[in-house]
Structures are given as structure tokens and as C-alpha cells.
Amino acid sequence: MARHILGALGVAAVAVVALLAFAYRPAFAPIAPPAAAGFPPELVAAGETLAGAGNCINCHTAPGGPANAGGKVTHTRVGRFYSPNLTPDAETGIGNWSQAAFTRALREGVSRDGRHLFPVFPYPHYTQLTDADIEALYAYFMTRPPVKAPGRPNTVLFPLDIRALQAVWKALFFKPGPYRPDPGHDTRWNRGAYLAEAVAACADCHTDRNGVGAEQVGHPYAGAMIDGWYATSLDISPSPARWTEDEFFAFLRHGESPPHGVALGPMRAVVRGLARLPDDDLRAMATYFISLNRPSGRAPQPDIARALSPVPPATDVQKRGAALYLESCASCHGAPGQPPSVAHSPIGLSEALWNPYRPYNLLLAMLDGVDGHDGLPGAMPAFRRKFSNDDLIAIADYLRASYTTLPQWGLLEESTTQAARNDPLSLR
Ligand code: HEC
Ligand code: HEC
Ligand code: HEC
């Protein structure tokens, strides 16, 4: 018996040693923080554009906190991750990181000291960046004012918090290396694909993940949950209006395209981050995504007709929802069948109503409103205090039944309770 236990322990010890050897990555020696004046201003400016478009600044800045000093939380199925400090503070930031250490972090998801990083940091996308773009990002971050801000520990469940196991994850799911242009497509398409895949990491939110957090390679852009919102599918749009290149471009440039509505929730920060990219780059991304967009199989014309001229409510709950709509929403979104007044796009066209799976985007828009800051259109009050869960359910039920041709959402009541509780982790 004792011998068996010793034998098992021996095997376990060998496995641990093998894992540690497999996972080992050397540390890069710390350097003295480089002088900001040593970086060419054009390189710094290019880096700033990329850091915005790459969502780095947004994800490495806590709400109300100093820029790039970290502390922003990302909720995942396995726990909460806090972004680290990317300012050039030598002690708590990346001040003593060489260009080589920074490049390895983006290309391989390994920290300066050799620790594996979790893929909540979208390095599986940034690995595709060109050397020139990584150098520009480094120049941008190293020329910011240093901020002393120690990292917050992640709250990840054991044993998933073991960093050495990330080496195994990488062996299974990670393809390192720069973007390779697809010779089957022209330069513009490839530029768009590069920006979407390597820089902006759009799939980080729009592609669903498997049980251990890897994007489902077979179904890119099929839609996924992110922080309680549903990042709409981009391969088959759920909305009744088909995307055109011009409208996709307008959505990325202005956060709005009238036949589709406005960017909501986390998508608003994405649009803000793209602000410094030139029009040509956003048009290239539109070209890329339109090429992925397949016809949905639903007949588009009848859907649009329904979205613009809704049918009357049928059930008692829907009738109550319709009354609440007239009282609280119609002043801006228009009476049923009428064009909107304050809002820009007809509510029946919003993907929030046509979402195939869950009513979360509609519920969260009602609960928290839509902010109109930073040049993005839209300003809608939050109804969290005004409406009971039953009110929210009635309105959602009514809008779905009268303005769309889709079946009622399953789990509408449960989803409403979860959305109103404001706990992103409970939303699935
Ligand atoms: C979705 C949020 C998110 C985005 C977007 C993001 N990061 Fe991060 N980043 C993180 C998190 C979280 C970590 C820490 C992961 C961990 O604990 O293993 C991290 C880690 C890092 C590290 C390692 C820091 C260290 O101390 O080990 C670097 C460097 C980094 N990010 C740079 C970037 C750059 C450059 C971009 C944009 C191109 C970017 N990040 C975009 C969330 C993000
Ligand atoms: C004070 C005006 C106002 C009121 C009242 C209002 N909204 Fe809005 N709502 C807006 C604006 C502005 C937007 C941003 C979209 C736009 O401009 O087209 C918006 C956006 C939305 C969206 C997202 C649309 C999209 O483009 O995807 C939904 C869904 C929505 N509202 C539902 C409601 C519901 C339901 C009510 C009533 C409970 C309501 N709104 C009340 C002004 C209002
Ligand atoms: C941080 C998460 C996140 C990232 C990164 C992200 N999105 Fe989104 N996106 C969302 C969410 C959530 C929605 C749903 C709310 C809405 O309609 O705006 C959305 C909606 C959209 C829509 C509207 C879809 C529709 O049918 O109405 C488009 C288009 C879009 N995203 C394109 C992109 C592109 C292109 C990128 C990369 C440049 C990107 N997104 C990156 C979260 C994200």
C-alpha cells in the first residue's frame, strides 16, 4: 500500500517537474527606464493610434483611474482578471522592460520575468502584429508619465490560476507568429483582416470560447457574451437590414448606422478607441467583415416590413408592455409604426430586439440607458429605478413579439432577474 502511494507520488513529482521544465521561460534582464526623448515622435504617435485601436488603453485603465495604470476588471467564467500597470514606472509598471521583453509579451504571452500570461490578455491576436507596430506600441507606452499602481491579484479558481499550466494551454490552442496575408484576397482586404485580427482583436468579444477560454476556431464571429452583453454575431447579422460596406464603416467611424442603430455597452469604448485610425483603415475593416457576412437564410424583406410597422400586442402582458412603451419610450423612439424623433434609428431595426438568444442587450439598454458622451450619438435615460422586473419583462415581450418575426426569448423572466441584479458573471 505504502509502496503504491510512494509510486503515485513519484509519478506526480515527475509530472510536476516535466511541466515546470516545459513551461519554463527565461526572464529578460531589467533595464533602466529609457528616456522618453529617445523615441521619435512619429513612432509615439503611431503607437498611440494602435494602443487606442487595440483596446489596450481602454482595458488597461480602471474607470476613473489614471490612463494605462491598470486595475480594470475583466469578468470571465473562471474568475476576475485585473489588467496590470503599463505605465513606465520601474517598480509597479513596465519601466524596466526592454523592447525584447515587451515584444515577447505580445508575441508569446509571457511576462518579463518569464511568467506565462493568461489569454484574457488578447495576445493570441497581438502575436500577429508586425514588428514595426509592436515597436510603435512600446514607444507610446514608454513615453507616458509613470504612475505608481501595484497590480490587483486575479480571483481565478484553483488549479486554473497556475501559470505553468498556460504552457499546456498554449500548446493546444495558440498559434504564434505575425499575420500572413491571404494571397486569395487583395491588399485592402488583407489590411482589414490585419486590423481586425491582429490589432483590434474584434474576435476577443465576438467569438465564443470553449470551456478553457480558447476562441472557437470553427465559428469565428458567431457571437458571444461579454460582461453581461451579447456581442452580436458578425458573420451572420441578426438584424433584418443587411450590412453594407458603407454602413459598417459608418458604424465603426461614428458608432452609429441608421439601419442598425448605435453601438451599445462595451462596443462604445471600442468605437472610441478606433477614433485615430484613418477612414481608409476603417473601410478596409468593413471590406473584410462584409466578406464574412453571409445571408442569414431568413427572408429579409418581410422582416424589415415588420420592424417598421409592428403588429398590435396580443397577450395581456404584451398589452401592458405596449402601454409602458407609449408612456416611457415613444416620446423618443416614436409611436408604433412612426419614425423616431430623438433616437436616430427605428427601434424595430435594433439588433437588441433581434438577438437570437438572449434579451440582455435590450434589458441592459433599458436598465442603464445609453450615454451620449465623447462624440458618440445617443442619450437615453436609465430606467433602473423606474421599472420593476415585471415592467421590463412586459416591454421586452411586447417589442419582441410586435416588432420582430422571431419567437419569444426563452428564459425571459430569468434573464431579466439576472440583468437587473447587475452581476455580469451571472449572465450567460
Ligand atoms: C481585454 C483586456 C485587455 C486588452 C484589450 C489588452 N490587455 Fe494587456 N493585459 C490584460 C490583462 C488582464 C493582463 C494580465 C494577464 C495575466 O494576469 O496573466 C495583461 C497583460 C499585459 C502585459 C504584461 C504585463 C505584465 O506586467 O506582465 C502587457 C505588456 C500588455 N498586457 C500589453 C497590452 C497591449 C500592448 C495591448 C494592446 C495591443 C493590451 N495589453 C490589450 C488585459 C488586456
Ligand atoms: C429621452 C429619449 C429616450 C427615451 C425616453 C428612451 N430612449 Fe431608448 N434610446 C434613445 C437614444 C437617443 C438612443 C440611441 C440610439 C439612437 O440615437 O438611435 C436609444 C437607444 C435605445 C436602444 C438601442 C437602439 C439601437 O440603436 O440599437 C433601445 C433598445 C432602446 N433605446 C429602448 C428604449 C426603451 C424600451 C425605452 C422605454 C423604456 C426607451 N428606449 C426610452 C433615447 C430614448
Ligand atoms: C470589448 C468587447 C468588444 C470588442 C473588442 C468588439 N466588440 Fe463589437 N460589439 C460588442 C458588443 C457587446 C456588441 C453588442 C452591442 C451593440 O449592438 O453595440 C457589439 C456590436 C457590434 C456591432 C453591431 C452588430 C449589429 O448587428 O448591430 C458591430 C458591427 C461590431 N460590434 C463590430 C466590431 C468590430 C469590427 C470590432 C473590432 C474593431 C468589434 N466589434 C470589437 C463588443 C465588442
Coordinates of C-alpha atoms and ligand atoms in Angstrom, one line a residue:
M1 CA 0.0 0.0 0.0
A2 CA 2.7 2.4 1.1
R3 CA 4.7 1.5 -1.9
H4 CA 1.7 2.3 -4.2
I5 CA 1.4 5.7 -2.5
L6 CA 5.1 6.4 -2.9
G7 CA 4.9 5.2 -6.5
A8 CA 2.0 7.6 -7.2
L9 CA 3.8 10.4 -5.5
G10 CA 6.8 9.7 -7.6
V11 CA 4.8 9.8 -10.8
A12 CA 3.2 13.1 -9.7
A13 CA 6.6 14.6 -8.9
V14 CA 8.0 13.6 -12.3
A15 CA 4.9 15.2 -13.9
V16 CA 5.3 18.4 -12.0
V17 CA 9.0 18.6 -12.9
A18 CA 8.2 17.9 -16.5
L19 CA 5.5 20.6 -16.5
L20 CA 7.8 23.1 -15.0
A21 CA 10.6 22.3 -17.5
F22 CA 8.1 22.5 -20.3
A23 CA 6.6 25.8 -19.0
Y24 CA 10.0 27.4 -18.2
R25 CA 10.7 30.7 -20.0
P26 CA 13.7 32.8 -19.1
A27 CA 13.5 36.3 -17.6
F28 CA 14.6 39.3 -19.5
A29 CA 17.1 41.4 -17.5
P30 CA 15.6 44.6 -16.2
I31 CA 16.8 47.8 -17.9
A32 CA 16.9 51.4 -16.6
P33 CA 13.7 53.1 -17.9
P34 CA 14.6 54.6 -21.3
A35 CA 14.4 58.4 -21.7
A36 CA 11.1 59.5 -23.4
A37 CA 13.1 61.9 -25.6
G38 CA 14.9 59.0 -27.2
F39 CA 11.7 57.9 -29.1
P40 CA 10.9 59.6 -32.4
P41 CA 7.6 61.5 -32.1
E42 CA 6.1 59.9 -35.3
L43 CA 6.7 56.5 -33.7
V44 CA 5.0 57.5 -30.5
A45 CA 2.0 58.9 -32.4
A46 CA 1.7 55.7 -34.4
G47 CA 1.8 53.8 -31.2
E48 CA -1.0 55.9 -29.7
T49 CA -3.2 55.2 -32.6
L50 CA -2.6 51.4 -32.3
A51 CA -3.0 51.5 -28.5
G52 CA -6.4 53.0 -29.0
A53 CA -7.5 50.7 -31.8
G54 CA -6.0 47.7 -30.0
N55 CA -8.2 48.5 -27.0
C56 CA -5.0 48.5 -24.8
I57 CA -5.7 51.9 -23.2
N58 CA -9.3 51.0 -22.5
C59 CA -8.6 47.6 -21.0
H60 CA -5.5 48.9 -19.0
T61 CA -7.3 51.9 -17.5
A62 CA -9.6 51.4 -14.5
P63 CA -12.8 53.5 -14.6
G64 CA -11.8 57.0 -13.3
G65 CA -8.2 55.9 -12.8
P66 CA -5.0 57.2 -14.4
A67 CA -4.5 56.2 -18.1
N68 CA -2.8 52.8 -18.7
A69 CA -2.2 52.3 -14.9
G70 CA -4.2 49.0 -15.0
G71 CA -6.7 47.7 -12.5
K72 CA -9.6 47.3 -14.9
V73 CA -11.5 44.1 -14.3
T74 CA -12.5 41.5 -17.0
H75 CA -15.1 39.1 -15.8
T76 CA -14.8 35.5 -17.2
R77 CA -16.3 32.2 -16.4
V78 CA -13.3 31.2 -14.3
G79 CA -13.0 34.4 -12.3
R80 CA -12.0 38.0 -12.4
F81 CA -8.8 39.3 -14.0
Y82 CA -7.3 42.7 -13.4
S83 CA -5.1 44.4 -16.0
P84 CA -1.6 45.3 -14.9
N85 CA 0.0 48.7 -15.0
L86 CA 1.5 49.5 -18.4
T87 CA 3.0 52.9 -17.5
P88 CA 6.8 53.1 -17.4
D89 CA 7.0 53.0 -13.6
A90 CA 10.0 50.8 -12.8
E91 CA 8.6 49.3 -9.7
T92 CA 4.9 48.6 -10.5
G93 CA 4.7 49.1 -14.3
I94 CA 6.8 48.2 -17.3
G95 CA 9.5 50.9 -16.8
N96 CA 12.3 48.3 -16.7
W97 CA 11.1 46.3 -19.7
S98 CA 13.3 46.2 -22.8
Q99 CA 11.8 46.2 -26.2
A100 CA 12.6 42.5 -26.4
A101 CA 10.6 41.8 -23.2
F102 CA 7.6 43.8 -24.5
T103 CA 7.7 42.1 -27.9
R104 CA 7.8 38.6 -26.2
A105 CA 4.7 39.6 -24.1
L106 CA 2.7 40.4 -27.2
R107 CA 4.0 37.6 -29.4
E108 CA 4.0 34.8 -26.8
G109 CA 2.0 35.9 -23.8
V110 CA 5.0 35.8 -21.4
S111 CA 5.8 38.5 -18.8
R112 CA 9.3 40.0 -18.5
D113 CA 10.1 37.7 -15.5
G114 CA 9.2 34.6 -17.5
R115 CA 5.7 34.0 -16.1
H116 CA 3.0 32.9 -18.5
L117 CA 0.2 35.3 -19.1
F118 CA -3.5 34.4 -19.3
P119 CA -5.3 34.7 -22.7
V120 CA -7.7 37.2 -21.2
F121 CA -4.9 39.5 -22.4
P122 CA -5.6 39.0 -26.1
Y123 CA -2.0 38.1 -27.0
P124 CA -3.3 35.3 -29.3
H125 CA -4.3 38.2 -31.5
Y126 CA -1.4 40.6 -30.9
T127 CA 1.0 37.8 -31.8
Q128 CA 0.0 38.7 -35.4
L129 CA 1.2 42.3 -35.1
T130 CA 4.1 43.4 -37.3
D131 CA 7.5 44.2 -35.6
A132 CA 7.0 47.8 -36.7
D133 CA 3.6 48.1 -34.9
I134 CA 5.0 46.4 -31.7
E135 CA 7.8 48.9 -31.7
A136 CA 5.4 51.8 -32.1
L137 CA 3.3 50.5 -29.2
Y138 CA 6.4 50.2 -27.0
A139 CA 7.4 53.8 -27.9
Y140 CA 3.9 55.0 -26.9
F141 CA 3.8 53.2 -23.5
M142 CA 7.4 54.1 -22.5
T143 CA 6.8 57.8 -23.1
R144 CA 3.7 58.1 -20.9
P145 CA 4.0 59.6 -17.4
P146 CA 4.9 56.8 -14.9
V147 CA 2.2 56.0 -12.4
K148 CA 2.8 54.0 -9.2
A149 CA 0.0 51.5 -9.1
P150 CA 0.6 48.0 -7.8
G151 CA -1.4 45.2 -9.6
R152 CA -4.5 43.7 -8.1
P153 CA -4.5 39.9 -7.7
N154 CA -6.8 37.9 -10.0
T155 CA -9.5 35.9 -8.4
V156 CA -9.2 32.7 -10.5
L157 CA -10.2 29.3 -9.4
F158 CA -7.5 26.7 -8.5
P159 CA -6.0 25.0 -10.4
L160 CA -6.7 27.3 -13.4
D161 CA -4.7 30.0 -11.6
I162 CA -1.4 28.0 -12.0
R163 CA 0.5 29.9 -14.7
A164 CA 2.7 27.0 -15.7
L165 CA -0.5 25.3 -17.0
Q166 CA -0.7 28.1 -19.5
A167 CA 2.2 26.4 -21.3
V168 CA -0.1 23.4 -21.9
W169 CA -3.0 25.7 -23.0
K170 CA -0.6 27.4 -25.5
A171 CA 0.5 24.1 -26.9
L172 CA -3.2 23.2 -27.5
F173 CA -4.7 26.4 -28.6
F174 CA -2.1 29.1 -29.5
K175 CA -0.7 29.8 -32.9
P176 CA 2.2 32.3 -32.6
G177 CA 3.6 34.4 -35.3
P178 CA 2.8 37.5 -37.4
Y179 CA -0.2 37.9 -39.7
R180 CA 0.4 36.2 -43.0
P181 CA -1.5 37.9 -45.9
D182 CA -4.0 35.8 -47.7
P183 CA -3.0 35.7 -51.3
G184 CA -6.6 34.9 -52.4
H185 CA -7.5 38.5 -51.4
D186 CA -6.4 42.0 -52.4
T187 CA -4.3 44.4 -50.3
R188 CA -7.3 46.3 -48.9
W189 CA -9.0 43.1 -47.7
N190 CA -5.7 42.0 -46.1
R191 CA -5.2 45.3 -44.4
G192 CA -8.7 45.0 -43.0
A193 CA -8.1 41.5 -41.8
Y194 CA -4.8 42.5 -40.2
L195 CA -6.5 45.4 -38.4
A196 CA -9.4 43.2 -37.2
E197 CA -7.4 40.1 -36.2
A198 CA -4.0 41.5 -35.1
V199 CA -4.7 45.0 -33.9
A200 CA -8.3 45.4 -32.8
A201 CA -8.9 41.8 -31.8
C202 CA -12.6 42.0 -32.6
A203 CA -12.9 38.3 -32.1
D204 CA -11.9 38.7 -28.5
C205 CA -15.5 39.7 -27.8
H206 CA -17.4 38.5 -30.8
T207 CA -16.2 34.8 -30.9
D208 CA -17.5 32.4 -28.3
R209 CA -15.0 30.4 -26.2
N210 CA -14.6 26.8 -25.2
G211 CA -14.6 25.7 -21.6
V212 CA -11.0 26.7 -21.1
G213 CA -11.2 30.1 -22.6
A214 CA -10.0 29.5 -26.2
E215 CA -11.9 31.1 -29.1
Q216 CA -13.9 28.5 -31.1
V217 CA -11.8 28.4 -34.2
G218 CA -14.6 26.7 -36.2
H219 CA -17.1 29.5 -35.6
P220 CA -15.3 32.9 -35.7
Y221 CA -17.6 35.9 -35.0
A222 CA -20.6 33.8 -34.3
G223 CA -21.4 36.0 -31.3
A224 CA -20.5 35.7 -27.6
M225 CA -21.3 37.0 -24.1
I226 CA -19.0 39.7 -22.7
D227 CA -19.5 41.4 -19.4
G228 CA -23.2 40.8 -19.5
W229 CA -23.7 42.0 -23.0
Y230 CA -24.1 39.9 -26.1
A231 CA -21.5 40.8 -28.7
T232 CA -23.6 40.3 -31.8
S233 CA -22.6 37.8 -34.5
L234 CA -20.7 39.4 -37.3
D235 CA -20.7 36.6 -39.7
I236 CA -24.5 36.4 -39.9
S237 CA -26.1 39.6 -38.8
P238 CA -29.2 39.0 -36.7
S239 CA -30.7 42.4 -37.7
P240 CA -33.2 42.5 -40.5
A241 CA -31.2 45.0 -42.5
R242 CA -28.2 43.5 -44.3
W243 CA -24.9 45.2 -43.6
T244 CA -23.3 47.1 -46.5
E245 CA -19.7 48.3 -46.5
D246 CA -20.7 51.9 -46.2
E247 CA -22.9 51.2 -43.2
F248 CA -20.3 49.0 -41.5
F249 CA -17.8 51.8 -42.0
A250 CA -20.2 54.4 -40.5
F251 CA -20.8 52.1 -37.5
L252 CA -17.1 51.9 -36.8
R253 CA -16.4 55.6 -37.5
H254 CA -19.4 57.2 -35.7
G255 CA -20.8 54.4 -33.5
E256 CA -24.0 54.5 -35.5
S257 CA -25.5 53.3 -38.7
P258 CA -29.2 54.2 -39.1
P259 CA -30.4 50.9 -40.4
H260 CA -28.7 49.1 -37.5
G261 CA -28.7 51.5 -34.6
V262 CA -25.9 52.6 -32.3
A263 CA -23.0 50.9 -30.5
L264 CA -24.1 49.8 -27.1
G265 CA -22.3 48.7 -23.9
P266 CA -18.6 47.6 -24.4
M267 CA -18.9 48.3 -28.1
R268 CA -19.0 52.1 -27.4
A269 CA -15.4 52.1 -25.9
V270 CA -14.3 50.1 -29.0
V271 CA -15.6 52.7 -31.3
R272 CA -13.9 55.5 -29.3
G273 CA -10.6 53.5 -29.5
L274 CA -10.8 53.4 -33.2
A275 CA -11.1 57.2 -33.5
R276 CA -7.5 57.8 -34.6
L277 CA -7.5 55.3 -37.4
P278 CA -7.9 56.9 -40.8
D279 CA -11.1 56.4 -42.8
D280 CA -9.2 54.1 -45.2
D281 CA -8.3 51.7 -42.4
L282 CA -11.9 51.5 -41.2
R283 CA -13.1 51.0 -44.7
A284 CA -10.6 48.2 -45.1
M285 CA -12.1 46.5 -42.0
A286 CA -15.6 47.0 -43.4
T287 CA -14.5 45.2 -46.6
Y288 CA -13.1 42.3 -44.5
F289 CA -16.2 41.9 -42.4
I290 CA -18.7 42.3 -45.3
S291 CA -16.8 39.4 -47.0
L292 CA -17.6 37.2 -43.9
N293 CA -21.2 38.3 -43.7
R294 CA -23.4 35.5 -45.1
P295 CA -27.0 35.9 -45.9
S296 CA -28.9 34.8 -42.9
G297 CA -31.4 32.4 -44.6
R298 CA -34.3 34.5 -43.3
A299 CA -36.2 36.4 -45.9
P300 CA -35.0 39.9 -45.3
Q301 CA -37.9 41.9 -46.8
P302 CA -40.8 40.7 -44.6
D303 CA -38.6 41.2 -41.5
I304 CA -37.9 44.8 -42.4
A305 CA -41.5 45.4 -43.0
R306 CA -42.4 44.0 -39.6
A307 CA -39.6 46.0 -37.9
L308 CA -41.0 49.2 -39.3
S309 CA -44.7 48.5 -38.9
P310 CA -45.2 46.4 -35.8
V311 CA -48.3 44.3 -35.2
P312 CA -50.6 45.1 -32.2
P313 CA -49.8 43.4 -28.9
A314 CA -51.6 40.0 -28.5
T315 CA -51.4 38.9 -24.8
D316 CA -52.2 40.8 -21.6
V317 CA -48.6 41.1 -20.7
Q318 CA -47.8 42.4 -24.2
K319 CA -50.6 44.9 -23.9
R320 CA -49.2 46.2 -20.6
G321 CA -45.8 46.4 -22.3
A322 CA -47.2 48.4 -25.2
A323 CA -48.8 50.8 -22.7
L324 CA -45.5 51.2 -20.9
Y325 CA -43.8 51.8 -24.2
L326 CA -46.2 54.6 -25.2
E327 CA -45.7 56.2 -21.8
S328 CA -41.9 55.9 -21.4
C329 CA -40.3 55.3 -24.8
A330 CA -42.5 56.6 -27.6
S331 CA -41.6 60.2 -27.0
C332 CA -38.1 59.5 -28.4
H333 CA -38.5 56.2 -30.3
G334 CA -41.8 57.1 -31.9
A335 CA -45.2 55.6 -31.6
P336 CA -45.5 52.1 -33.2
G337 CA -45.1 52.5 -36.9
Q338 CA -44.0 56.1 -36.7
P339 CA -40.4 57.3 -37.3
P340 CA -38.3 58.0 -34.2
S341 CA -37.9 61.6 -33.0
V342 CA -35.0 61.9 -30.6
A343 CA -33.5 58.5 -31.4
H344 CA -32.0 58.2 -34.9
S345 CA -32.8 54.8 -36.0
P346 CA -36.1 52.9 -35.9
I347 CA -36.2 50.8 -32.7
G348 CA -37.5 47.8 -34.7
L349 CA -34.2 47.5 -36.5
S350 CA -32.1 47.3 -33.4
E351 CA -30.1 44.1 -33.0
A352 CA -31.2 44.3 -29.4
L353 CA -34.7 43.2 -30.4
W354 CA -33.5 40.6 -33.0
N355 CA -30.9 38.9 -30.9
P356 CA -31.5 35.2 -31.5
Y357 CA -30.6 34.0 -28.0
R358 CA -31.0 36.5 -25.1
P359 CA -32.7 39.8 -24.4
Y360 CA -29.7 41.1 -22.4
N361 CA -28.8 44.0 -24.8
L362 CA -32.4 45.3 -24.7
L363 CA -32.7 44.8 -21.0
L364 CA -29.3 46.5 -20.2
A365 CA -30.1 49.4 -22.6
M366 CA -33.3 50.0 -20.6
L367 CA -31.7 49.5 -17.2
D368 CA -28.7 51.6 -17.7
G369 CA -29.6 53.9 -20.6
V370 CA -27.2 54.9 -23.4
D371 CA -24.6 57.6 -22.6
G372 CA -24.1 60.3 -25.2
H373 CA -20.6 61.3 -24.3
D374 CA -17.4 61.6 -26.2
G375 CA -18.9 62.4 -29.6
L376 CA -21.0 59.3 -29.8
P377 CA -24.6 59.8 -30.6
G378 CA -27.4 58.8 -28.3
A379 CA -28.5 59.8 -24.9
M380 CA -31.2 57.7 -23.2
P381 CA -32.1 57.8 -19.6
A382 CA -31.6 54.8 -17.4
F383 CA -34.8 53.2 -16.2
R384 CA -33.3 51.0 -13.4
R385 CA -35.1 52.9 -10.7
K386 CA -38.4 53.4 -12.6
F387 CA -39.2 49.9 -13.7
S388 CA -39.9 46.7 -11.8
N389 CA -38.8 43.4 -13.3
D390 CA -42.3 42.8 -14.4
D391 CA -42.4 46.1 -16.3
L392 CA -39.1 45.2 -18.0
I393 CA -40.4 41.8 -19.0
A394 CA -43.6 43.3 -20.4
I395 CA -41.8 45.8 -22.6
A396 CA -39.3 43.2 -23.8
D397 CA -42.1 40.7 -24.5
Y398 CA -44.0 43.4 -26.4
L399 CA -41.1 44.7 -28.5
R400 CA -40.0 41.2 -29.5
A401 CA -43.5 40.0 -30.4
S402 CA -44.7 43.1 -32.2
Y403 CA -41.5 44.3 -34.0
T404 CA -39.8 41.0 -35.0
T405 CA -40.8 37.8 -36.6
L406 CA -38.7 35.7 -34.2
P407 CA -40.1 33.5 -31.4
Q408 CA -40.2 34.9 -27.9
W409 CA -37.0 34.6 -26.0
G410 CA -36.8 31.6 -23.8
L411 CA -35.9 32.3 -20.2
L412 CA -37.1 36.0 -20.5
E413 CA -38.0 36.1 -16.8
E414 CA -34.8 34.6 -15.6
S415 CA -32.7 36.8 -17.9
T416 CA -34.5 39.8 -16.5
T417 CA -33.8 38.9 -12.9
Q418 CA -30.1 38.4 -13.8
A419 CA -29.7 41.6 -15.8
A420 CA -31.4 43.6 -13.1
R421 CA -29.1 42.2 -10.5
N422 CA -26.2 43.8 -12.4
D423 CA -23.8 40.9 -11.9
P424 CA -22.1 40.3 -15.3
L425 CA -20.8 36.8 -14.2
S426 CA -24.4 35.5 -13.8
L427 CA -25.3 36.4 -17.4
R428 CA -24.8 33.5 -19.8
Ligands
HEC1 C1 -9.4 42.6 -22.6 C2 -8.5 43.4 -21.8 C3 -7.1 43.7 -22.4 C4 -6.7 44.2 -23.6 C5 -7.6 44.7 -24.7 C6 -5.3 44.3 -23.5 N1 -4.8 43.8 -22.4 FE1 -2.8 43.8 -21.8 N2 -3.4 42.6 -20.2 C7 -4.6 42.3 -19.8 C8 -4.6 41.5 -18.6 C9 -5.8 41.1 -17.8 C10 -3.2 41.2 -18.4 C11 -2.7 40.3 -17.3 C12 -2.9 38.9 -17.6 C13 -2.4 37.9 -16.5 O1 -2.7 38.2 -15.4 O2 -1.8 36.9 -16.9 C14 -2.5 41.9 -19.4 C15 -1.1 41.9 -19.5 C16 -0.4 42.7 -20.4 C17 1.1 42.8 -20.4 C18 2.0 42.1 -19.4 C19 2.3 43.0 -18.3 C20 3.0 42.3 -17.1 O3 3.2 43.0 -16.1 O4 3.2 41.1 -17.2 C21 1.4 43.6 -21.4 C22 2.8 44.1 -21.8 C23 0.2 44.1 -22.0 N3 -0.9 43.5 -21.4 C24 0.1 44.9 -23.1 C25 -1.1 45.2 -23.8 C26 -1.1 45.9 -25.1 C27 0.1 46.5 -25.8 C28 -2.4 45.8 -25.5 C29 -3.0 46.4 -26.8 C30 -2.3 46.0 -28.0 C31 -3.2 45.1 -24.5 N4 -2.3 44.8 -23.5 C32 -4.5 44.9 -24.5 C33 -5.8 42.8 -20.4 C34 -5.8 43.4 -21.6
HEC2 C1 -35.1 60.7 -23.9 C2 -35.2 59.9 -25.1 C3 -35.3 58.4 -24.9 C4 -36.2 57.7 -24.2 C5 -37.3 58.2 -23.3 C6 -35.9 56.3 -24.4 N1 -34.9 56.2 -25.3 FE1 -34.1 54.4 -26.0 N2 -32.7 55.5 -26.9 C7 -32.6 56.9 -27.1 C8 -31.5 57.2 -27.9 C9 -31.1 58.6 -28.3 C10 -30.8 56.0 -28.2 C11 -29.6 55.9 -29.0 C12 -29.9 55.3 -30.4 C13 -30.3 56.3 -31.4 O1 -30.0 57.5 -31.3 O2 -30.9 55.9 -32.4 C14 -31.6 55.0 -27.6 C15 -31.3 53.6 -27.8 C16 -32.2 52.6 -27.4 C17 -32.0 51.2 -27.8 C18 -30.8 50.7 -28.6 C19 -31.2 51.0 -30.1 C20 -30.1 50.7 -31.0 O3 -29.8 51.6 -31.8 O4 -29.6 49.5 -31.0 C21 -33.0 50.5 -27.3 C22 -33.3 49.0 -27.5 C23 -33.9 51.5 -26.6 N3 -33.3 52.7 -26.7 C24 -35.1 51.1 -26.0 C25 -35.8 52.0 -25.2 C26 -37.0 51.7 -24.5 C27 -37.5 50.3 -24.4 C28 -37.4 52.8 -23.9 C29 -38.5 52.9 -22.9 C30 -38.5 52.1 -21.7 C31 -36.5 53.9 -24.3 N4 -35.6 53.4 -25.1 C32 -36.7 55.2 -23.9 C33 -33.5 57.8 -26.5 C34 -34.5 57.4 -25.6
HEC3 C1 -14.9 44.6 -25.7 C2 -15.8 43.8 -26.5 C3 -15.9 44.1 -28.0 C4 -14.9 44.2 -28.9 C5 -13.4 44.2 -28.7 C6 -15.6 44.5 -30.1 N1 -16.9 44.4 -30.0 FE1 -18.3 44.8 -31.4 N2 -19.8 44.6 -30.1 C7 -19.7 44.3 -28.7 C8 -21.0 44.2 -28.1 C9 -21.2 43.8 -26.7 C10 -21.9 44.4 -29.1 C11 -23.5 44.4 -28.9 C12 -24.0 45.8 -28.6 C13 -24.1 46.7 -29.8 O1 -25.0 46.4 -30.6 O2 -23.4 47.6 -29.9 C14 -21.2 44.7 -30.3 C15 -21.8 45.1 -31.5 C16 -21.1 45.2 -32.7 C17 -21.7 45.5 -34.0 C18 -23.2 45.7 -34.2 C19 -23.8 44.5 -34.7 C20 -25.2 44.6 -35.1 O3 -25.7 43.7 -35.8 O4 -25.9 45.6 -34.7 C21 -20.7 45.6 -34.9 C22 -20.8 45.9 -36.4 C23 -19.4 45.3 -34.2 N3 -19.7 45.1 -32.9 C24 -18.2 45.3 -34.8 C25 -17.0 45.1 -34.1 C26 -15.7 45.2 -34.8 C27 -15.4 45.4 -36.2 C28 -14.8 45.1 -33.8 C29 -13.3 45.2 -33.9 C30 -12.8 46.5 -34.4 C31 -15.5 44.9 -32.5 N4 -16.8 44.9 -32.8 C32 -14.9 44.7 -31.3 C33 -18.5 44.1 -28.1 C34 -17.2 44.2 -28.6

